[in-house]
PDB file of C-alpha atoms in Angstrom:
ATOM      1  CA  MET A   1       0.000   0.000   0.000  1.00 45.00           C
ATOM      2  CA  ALA A   2       2.833   2.463   0.777  1.00 47.00           C
ATOM      3  CA  PRO A   3       4.329   2.396  -2.744  1.00 47.00           C
ATOM      4  CA  GLU A   4       0.875   3.101  -4.212  1.00 47.00           C
ATOM      5  CA  ARG A   5       0.395   6.159  -1.938  1.00 49.00           C
ATOM      6  CA  GLU A   6       3.792   7.482  -2.893  1.00 47.00           C
ATOM      7  CA  SER A   7       3.020   7.035  -6.574  1.00 48.00           C
ATOM      8  CA  THR A   8      -0.289   8.930  -6.210  1.00 47.00           C
ATOM      9  CA  ARG A   9       1.458  11.768  -4.399  1.00 49.00           C
ATOM     10  CA  GLU A  10       4.018  11.981  -7.183  1.00 48.00           C
ATOM     11  CA  ARG A  11       1.232  12.035  -9.750  1.00 49.00           C
ATOM     12  CA  GLY A  12      -0.704  14.757  -7.883  1.00 49.00           C
ATOM     13  CA  ASN A  13       2.395  16.938  -7.336  1.00 50.00           C
ATOM     14  CA  PRO A  14       4.583  16.909 -10.401  1.00 49.00           C
ATOM     15  CA  ALA A  15       8.052  18.310 -10.122  1.00 49.00           C
ATOM     16  CA  GLY A  16       7.423  21.393 -12.268  1.00 48.00           C
ATOM     17  CA  ALA A  17       4.186  22.447 -10.479  1.00 48.00           C
ATOM     18  CA  THR A  18       5.402  22.812  -6.923  1.00 51.00           C
ATOM     19  CA  ALA A  19       4.830  26.123  -5.096  1.00 50.00           C
ATOM     20  CA  ALA A  20       8.510  26.504  -4.419  1.00 53.00           C
ATOM     21  CA  GLY A  21       9.388  26.081  -8.074  1.00 57.00           C
ATOM     22  CA  ARG A  22       6.860  28.659  -9.377  1.00 60.00           C
ATOM     23  CA  PRO A  23       8.231  32.125 -10.191  1.00 57.00           C
ATOM     24  CA  ARG A  24       6.689  34.790  -7.964  1.00 66.00           C
ATOM     25  CA  THR A  25       4.810  37.379 -10.014  1.00 70.00           C
ATOM     26  CA  PRO A  26       3.442  40.601  -8.509  1.00 67.00           C
ATOM     27  CA  ARG A  27      -0.240  40.359  -7.642  1.00 72.00           C
ATOM     28  CA  LEU A  28      -2.615  42.874  -9.186  1.00 74.00           C
ATOM     29  CA  ASP A  29      -4.733  43.214  -6.041  1.00 76.00           C
ATOM     30  CA  GLN A  30      -1.827  44.421  -3.904  1.00 78.00           C
ATOM     31  CA  PRO A  31       0.224  47.636  -4.211  1.00 76.00           C
ATOM     32  CA  ARG A  32       3.833  47.435  -5.180  1.00 75.00           C
ATOM     33  CA  PRO A  33       6.359  47.737  -2.384  1.00 73.00           C
ATOM     34  CA  PRO A  34       8.174  51.073  -2.352  1.00 69.00           C
ATOM     35  CA  ARG A  35      11.474  51.135  -4.125  1.00 72.00           C
ATOM     36  CA  ARG A  36      14.620  51.945  -2.290  1.00 74.00           C
ATOM     37  CA  ARG A  37      16.015  55.346  -3.183  1.00 72.00           C
ATOM     38  CA  ILE A  38      19.571  56.462  -2.828  1.00 76.00           C
ATOM     39  CA  LEU A  39      18.753  60.148  -2.441  1.00 71.00           C
ATOM     40  CA  PRO A  40      16.953  61.310   0.713  1.00 68.00           C
ATOM     41  CA  GLU A  41      13.258  62.083   0.462  1.00 70.00           C
ATOM     42  CA  TRP A  42      11.615  65.284   1.684  1.00 66.00           C
ATOM     43  CA  ASP A  43       8.205  66.795   1.721  1.00 69.00           C
ATOM     44  CA  PRO A  44       8.014  69.496  -0.994  1.00 70.00           C
ATOM     45  CA  GLU A  45       5.172  71.280   0.797  1.00 77.00           C
ATOM     46  CA  ALA A  46       7.099  71.483   4.068  1.00 79.00           C
ATOM     47  CA  PHE A  47      10.199  72.718   2.234  1.00 78.00           C
ATOM     48  CA  GLY A  48       8.096  75.264   0.359  1.00 79.00           C
ATOM     49  CA  ARG A  49       6.528  76.559   3.570  1.00 83.00           C
ATOM     50  CA  LEU A  50       9.991  76.843   5.149  1.00 84.00           C
ATOM     51  CA  SER A  51      11.301  78.732   2.130  1.00 83.00           C
ATOM     52  CA  GLU A  52       8.346  81.125   2.295  1.00 85.00           C
ATOM     53  CA  ARG A  53       9.031  81.817   5.967  1.00 86.00           C
ATOM     54  CA  ILE A  54      12.691  82.501   5.247  1.00 86.00           C
ATOM     55  CA  ALA A  55      11.825  84.709   2.263  1.00 85.00           C
ATOM     56  CA  ARG A  56       9.339  86.682   4.362  1.00 86.00           C
ATOM     57  CA  PHE A  57      11.983  87.158   7.055  1.00 86.00           C
ATOM     58  CA  LEU A  58      14.573  88.243   4.488  1.00 84.00           C
ATOM     59  CA  GLY A  59      12.206  90.895   3.195  1.00 82.00           C
ATOM     60  CA  THR A  60      11.646  92.567   6.549  1.00 84.00           C
ATOM     61  CA  GLY A  61      13.440  95.423   8.241  1.00 87.00           C
ATOM     62  CA  ARG A  62      14.287  93.180  11.187  1.00 90.00           C
ATOM     63  CA  PHE A  63      16.596  91.080   8.998  1.00 88.00           C
ATOM     64  CA  ILE A  64      18.356  94.185   7.699  1.00 90.00           C
ATOM     65  CA  VAL A  65      18.865  95.504  11.223  1.00 92.00           C
ATOM     66  CA  TRP A  66      20.203  92.172  12.517  1.00 91.00           C
ATOM     67  CA  MET A  67      22.514  91.749   9.509  1.00 90.00           C
ATOM     68  CA  THR A  68      23.845  95.287   9.990  1.00 92.00           C
ATOM     69  CA  VAL A  69      24.456  94.633  13.688  1.00 93.00           C
ATOM     70  CA  VAL A  70      26.276  91.374  12.927  1.00 91.00           C
ATOM     71  CA  ILE A  71      28.483  92.979  10.260  1.00 91.00           C
ATOM     72  CA  ILE A  72      29.372  95.913  12.500  1.00 92.00           C
ATOM     73  CA  ALA A  73      30.166  93.589  15.418  1.00 92.00           C
ATOM     74  CA  TRP A  74      32.222  91.373  13.081  1.00 90.00           C
ATOM     75  CA  VAL A  75      34.278  94.278  11.767  1.00 90.00           C
ATOM     76  CA  VAL A  76      34.746  95.933  15.184  1.00 90.00           C
ATOM     77  CA  TRP A  77      35.802  92.645  16.786  1.00 89.00           C
ATOM     78  CA  ASN A  78      38.348  91.859  14.088  1.00 87.00           C
ATOM     79  CA  ILE A  79      39.790  95.377  14.329  1.00 87.00           C
ATOM     80  CA  ALA A  80      39.713  96.191  18.043  1.00 86.00           C
ATOM     81  CA  ALA A  81      40.130  92.727  19.569  1.00 82.00           C
ATOM     82  CA  PRO A  82      43.581  91.371  20.476  1.00 85.00           C
ATOM     83  CA  ARG A  83      45.460  89.874  17.559  1.00 84.00           C
ATOM     84  CA  HIS A  84      45.297  86.291  18.833  1.00 84.00           C
ATOM     85  CA  LEU A  85      41.463  86.536  19.180  1.00 85.00           C
ATOM     86  CA  ARG A  86      40.846  87.865  15.695  1.00 84.00           C
ATOM     87  CA  PHE A  87      39.441  85.202  13.350  1.00 85.00           C
ATOM     88  CA  ASP A  88      39.030  87.343  10.181  1.00 81.00           C
ATOM     89  CA  GLN A  89      41.779  89.832   9.460  1.00 83.00           C
ATOM     90  CA  TYR A  90      41.429  92.753   7.118  1.00 84.00           C
ATOM     91  CA  PRO A  91      40.172  92.717   4.270  1.00 83.00           C
ATOM     92  CA  PHE A  92      37.586  90.423   5.931  1.00 84.00           C
ATOM     93  CA  ILE A  93      37.638  87.620   3.373  1.00 89.00           C
ATOM     94  CA  PHE A  94      35.645  85.274   5.597  1.00 90.00           C
ATOM     95  CA  LEU A  95      32.906  87.905   6.029  1.00 88.00           C
ATOM     96  CA  THR A  96      32.721  88.340   2.259  1.00 90.00           C
ATOM     97  CA  LEU A  97      32.450  84.576   1.872  1.00 91.00           C
ATOM     98  CA  MET A  98      29.630  84.371   4.419  1.00 90.00           C
ATOM     99  CA  LEU A  99      27.709  87.201   2.754  1.00 89.00           C
ATOM    100  CA  SER A 100      28.123  85.570  -0.655  1.00 91.00           C
ATOM    101  CA  LEU A 101      26.924  82.251   0.741  1.00 90.00           C
ATOM    102  CA  GLN A 102      23.924  83.944   2.343  1.00 88.00           C
ATOM    103  CA  ALA A 103      23.050  85.684  -0.931  1.00 88.00           C
ATOM    104  CA  SER A 104      23.451  82.484  -2.962  1.00 89.00           C
ATOM    105  CA  TYR A 105      20.942  80.709  -0.714  1.00 87.00           C
ATOM    106  CA  ALA A 106      18.590  83.655  -0.330  1.00 87.00           C
ATOM    107  CA  ALA A 107      18.029  84.130  -4.058  1.00 87.00           C
ATOM    108  CA  PRO A 108      16.708  80.576  -4.777  1.00 87.00           C
ATOM    109  CA  LEU A 109      14.582  80.652  -1.631  1.00 86.00           C
ATOM    110  CA  ILE A 110      13.008  83.936  -2.683  1.00 87.00           C
ATOM    111  CA  LEU A 111      12.395  82.590  -6.200  1.00 87.00           C
ATOM    112  CA  LEU A 112      10.787  79.454  -4.775  1.00 86.00           C
ATOM    113  CA  ALA A 113       8.527  81.504  -2.540  1.00 86.00           C
ATOM    114  CA  GLN A 114       7.574  83.702  -5.512  1.00 86.00           C
ATOM    115  CA  ASN A 115       6.751  80.631  -7.605  1.00 86.00           C
ATOM    116  CA  ARG A 116       4.505  79.264  -4.868  1.00 86.00           C
ATOM    117  CA  GLN A 117       2.823  82.650  -4.558  1.00 86.00           C
ATOM    118  CA  ASP A 118       2.341  82.768  -8.332  1.00 88.00           C
ATOM    119  CA  ASP A 119       0.731  79.330  -8.238  1.00 87.00           C
ATOM    120  CA  ARG A 120      -1.633  80.445  -5.486  1.00 88.00           C
ATOM    121  CA  ASP A 121      -2.450  83.630  -7.373  1.00 91.00           C
ATOM    122  CA  ARG A 122      -3.156  81.611 -10.503  1.00 92.00           C
ATOM    123  CA  VAL A 123      -5.513  79.318  -8.603  1.00 91.00           C
ATOM    124  CA  ASN A 124      -7.230  82.299  -6.970  1.00 92.00           C
ATOM    125  CA  LEU A 125      -7.622  84.023 -10.333  1.00 93.00           C
ATOM    126  CA  GLU A 126      -9.118  80.869 -11.823  1.00 92.00           C
ATOM    127  CA  GLN A 127     -11.557  80.577  -8.941  1.00 92.00           C
ATOM    128  CA  ASP A 128     -12.444  84.270  -9.245  1.00 93.00           C
ATOM    129  CA  ARG A 129     -13.008  83.857 -12.971  1.00 93.00           C
ATOM    130  CA  LYS A 130     -15.319  80.892 -12.419  1.00 93.00           C
ATOM    131  CA  GLN A 131     -17.142  82.784  -9.672  1.00 93.00           C
ATOM    132  CA  ASN A 132     -17.579  85.778 -11.983  1.00 93.00           C
ATOM    133  CA  GLU A 133     -18.912  83.531 -14.722  1.00 93.00           C
ATOM    134  CA  ARG A 134     -21.427  82.000 -12.312  1.00 93.00           C
ATOM    135  CA  SER A 135     -22.419  85.466 -11.086  1.00 94.00           C
ATOM    136  CA  ILE A 136     -22.915  86.685 -14.650  1.00 94.00           C
ATOM    137  CA  ALA A 137     -24.980  83.617 -15.490  1.00 93.00           C
ATOM    138  CA  ASP A 138     -27.112  84.103 -12.370  1.00 93.00           C
ATOM    139  CA  THR A 139     -27.570  87.789 -13.168  1.00 93.00           C
ATOM    140  CA  GLU A 140     -28.660  87.026 -16.725  1.00 93.00           C
ATOM    141  CA  TYR A 141     -31.066  84.374 -15.458  1.00 93.00           C
ATOM    142  CA  LEU A 142     -32.563  86.773 -12.914  1.00 93.00           C
ATOM    143  CA  THR A 143     -32.836  89.469 -15.593  1.00 92.00           C
ATOM    144  CA  ARG A 144     -34.753  87.119 -17.872  1.00 91.00           C
ATOM    145  CA  GLU A 145     -37.016  86.065 -15.009  1.00 91.00           C
ATOM    146  CA  ILE A 146     -37.749  89.686 -14.071  1.00 90.00           C
ATOM    147  CA  ALA A 147     -38.519  90.523 -17.703  1.00 88.00           C
ATOM    148  CA  ALA A 148     -40.866  87.525 -17.906  1.00 87.00           C
ATOM    149  CA  LEU A 149     -42.580  88.599 -14.680  1.00 85.00           C
ATOM    150  CA  ARG A 150     -43.029  92.123 -16.019  1.00 82.00           C
ATOM    151  CA  MET A 151     -44.528  90.781 -19.217  1.00 81.00           C
ATOM    152  CA  GLY A 152     -46.801  88.512 -17.202  1.00 76.00           C
ATOM    153  CA  LEU A 153     -47.855  91.337 -14.915  1.00 74.00           C
ATOM    154  CA  GLY A 154     -48.675  93.456 -17.936  1.00 71.00           C
ATOM    155  CA  GLU A 155     -51.295  90.886 -18.960  1.00 70.00           C
ATOM    156  CA  VAL A 156     -52.787  90.433 -15.453  1.00 70.00           C
ATOM    157  CA  ALA A 157     -56.004  92.290 -14.721  1.00 70.00           C
ATOM    158  CA  THR A 158     -55.451  94.741 -11.889  1.00 74.00           C
ATOM    159  CA  ARG A 159     -58.080  96.077  -9.483  1.00 79.00           C
ATOM    160  CA  ASP A 160     -58.157  99.506 -11.080  1.00 79.00           C
ATOM    161  CA  TRP A 161     -58.567  98.024 -14.537  1.00 78.00           C
ATOM    162  CA  ILE A 162     -61.440  95.773 -13.397  1.00 83.00           C
ATOM    163  CA  ARG A 163     -63.093  98.738 -11.657  1.00 85.00           C
ATOM    164  CA  SER A 164     -62.838 100.893 -14.758  1.00 86.00           C
ATOM    165  CA  GLU A 165     -64.252  98.088 -16.899  1.00 84.00           C
ATOM    166  CA  LEU A 166     -67.180  97.594 -14.511  1.00 88.00           C
ATOM    167  CA  GLN A 167     -67.871 101.306 -14.550  1.00 88.00           C
ATOM    168  CA  ASP A 168     -67.921 101.274 -18.337  1.00 87.00           C
ATOM    169  CA  VAL A 169     -70.320  98.317 -18.309  1.00 89.00           C
ATOM    170  CA  VAL A 170     -72.615 100.085 -15.833  1.00 89.00           C
ATOM    171  CA  LYS A 171     -72.606 103.227 -17.945  1.00 88.00           C
ATOM    172  CA  GLU A 172     -73.360 101.206 -21.050  1.00 87.00           C
ATOM    173  CA  LEU A 173     -76.304  99.440 -19.356  1.00 87.00           C
ATOM    174  CA  GLU A 174     -77.683 102.725 -18.093  1.00 86.00           C
ATOM    175  CA  GLU A 175     -77.500 104.208 -21.556  1.00 85.00           C
ATOM    176  CA  ARG A 176     -79.260 101.189 -23.041  1.00 83.00           C
ATOM    177  CA  ARG A 177     -82.007 101.435 -20.405  1.00 82.00           C
ATOM    178  CA  ARG A 178     -82.539 105.088 -21.213  1.00 81.00           C
ATOM    179  CA  HIS A 179     -82.685 104.445 -24.938  1.00 79.00           C
ATOM    180  CA  ASP A 180     -85.084 101.482 -24.536  1.00 74.00           C
ATOM    181  CA  GLY A 181     -87.547 103.576 -22.499  1.00 63.00           C
ATOM    182  CA  HIS A 182     -87.849 101.242 -19.511  1.00 55.00           C
ATOM    183  CA  PRO A 183     -87.098 103.393 -16.556  1.00 53.00           C
ATOM    184  CA  GLY A 184     -88.292 100.693 -14.184  1.00 51.00           C
ATOM    185  CA  HIS A 185     -85.889  98.121 -15.422  1.00 50.00           C
ATOM    186  CA  VAL A 186     -83.520  97.016 -12.674  1.00 51.00           C
ATOM    187  CA  VAL A 187     -79.890  96.637 -13.597  1.00 49.00           C
ATOM    188  CA  PHE A 188     -78.660  95.296 -10.297  1.00 50.00           C
ATOM    189  CA  PRO A 189     -80.601  93.347  -7.666  1.00 51.00           C
ATOM    190  CA  ALA A 190     -79.560  95.891  -5.065  1.00 52.00           C
ATOM    191  CA  GLU A 191     -82.091  98.319  -6.534  1.00 49.00           C
ATOM    192  CA  ARG A 192     -84.972  96.013  -5.536  1.00 49.00           C
ATOM    193  CA  ALA A 193     -84.510  96.913  -1.863  1.00 49.00           C
ATOM    194  CA  ASP A 194     -86.231 100.300  -2.474  1.00 51.00           C
ATOM    195  CA  ARG A 195     -89.368  98.707  -4.016  1.00 51.00           C
ATOM    196  CA  PRO A 196     -92.306  97.335  -1.957  1.00 52.00           C
ATOM    197  CA  PRO A 197     -92.672  93.532  -1.755  1.00 52.00           C
ATOM    198  CA  GLY A 198     -94.988  92.025  -4.341  1.00 50.00           C
ATOM    199  CA  ARG A 199     -94.867  90.947  -7.941  1.00 47.00           C
ATOM    200  CA  ASP A 200     -91.838  91.876  -9.972  1.00 49.00           C
ATOM    201  CA  THR A 201     -92.251  94.458 -12.640  1.00 46.00           C
ATOM    202  CA  ASP A 202     -90.876  92.071 -15.227  1.00 47.00           C
ATOM    203  CA  ASP A 203     -93.493  89.357 -14.467  1.00 45.00           C
ATOM    204  CA  ARG A 204     -96.491  89.807 -16.731  1.00 43.00           C
TER     205      ARG A 204
END
């Protein structure tokens, strides 16, 4: 019995179909693992916000005052201090190098902050343009609705118009009664209140 079981196992698991022998392919229902990068990663938004803060500080009077104080202290120290404590002799080459380094970093930071501000301005202008288009469309729609209401109100019978029409009808009926020679003819039932009760004048 044992050789038969072994033969069935060999038939059910051929050598080329084992799980260990299959090449591993990436599954479509799972995300790919992140690749290893040699260069360090950073958040562009955080770097942009930092550059904007630095650019705002560089464009203030506080920065100019502090830089002036530092330069004056640097020059005074390297002139008036003892010779063995001076770290930058005249003509202050190290100070020139530091100022050049500060300017070389300040210019790209200011440009980056300006680019971010331009992007925000572009988005704000696009939103303002869309808002203006919606406002214009709403205004045109309201203008058409008001014009339609005015046209509709022009065709609606007002109280004064109905009163004037009724007065014209009453005048016309009175004139007809006078021309027909029936002075006792009643135009409105309200006139019957002045007559004594009995047979109507029209019943014959």
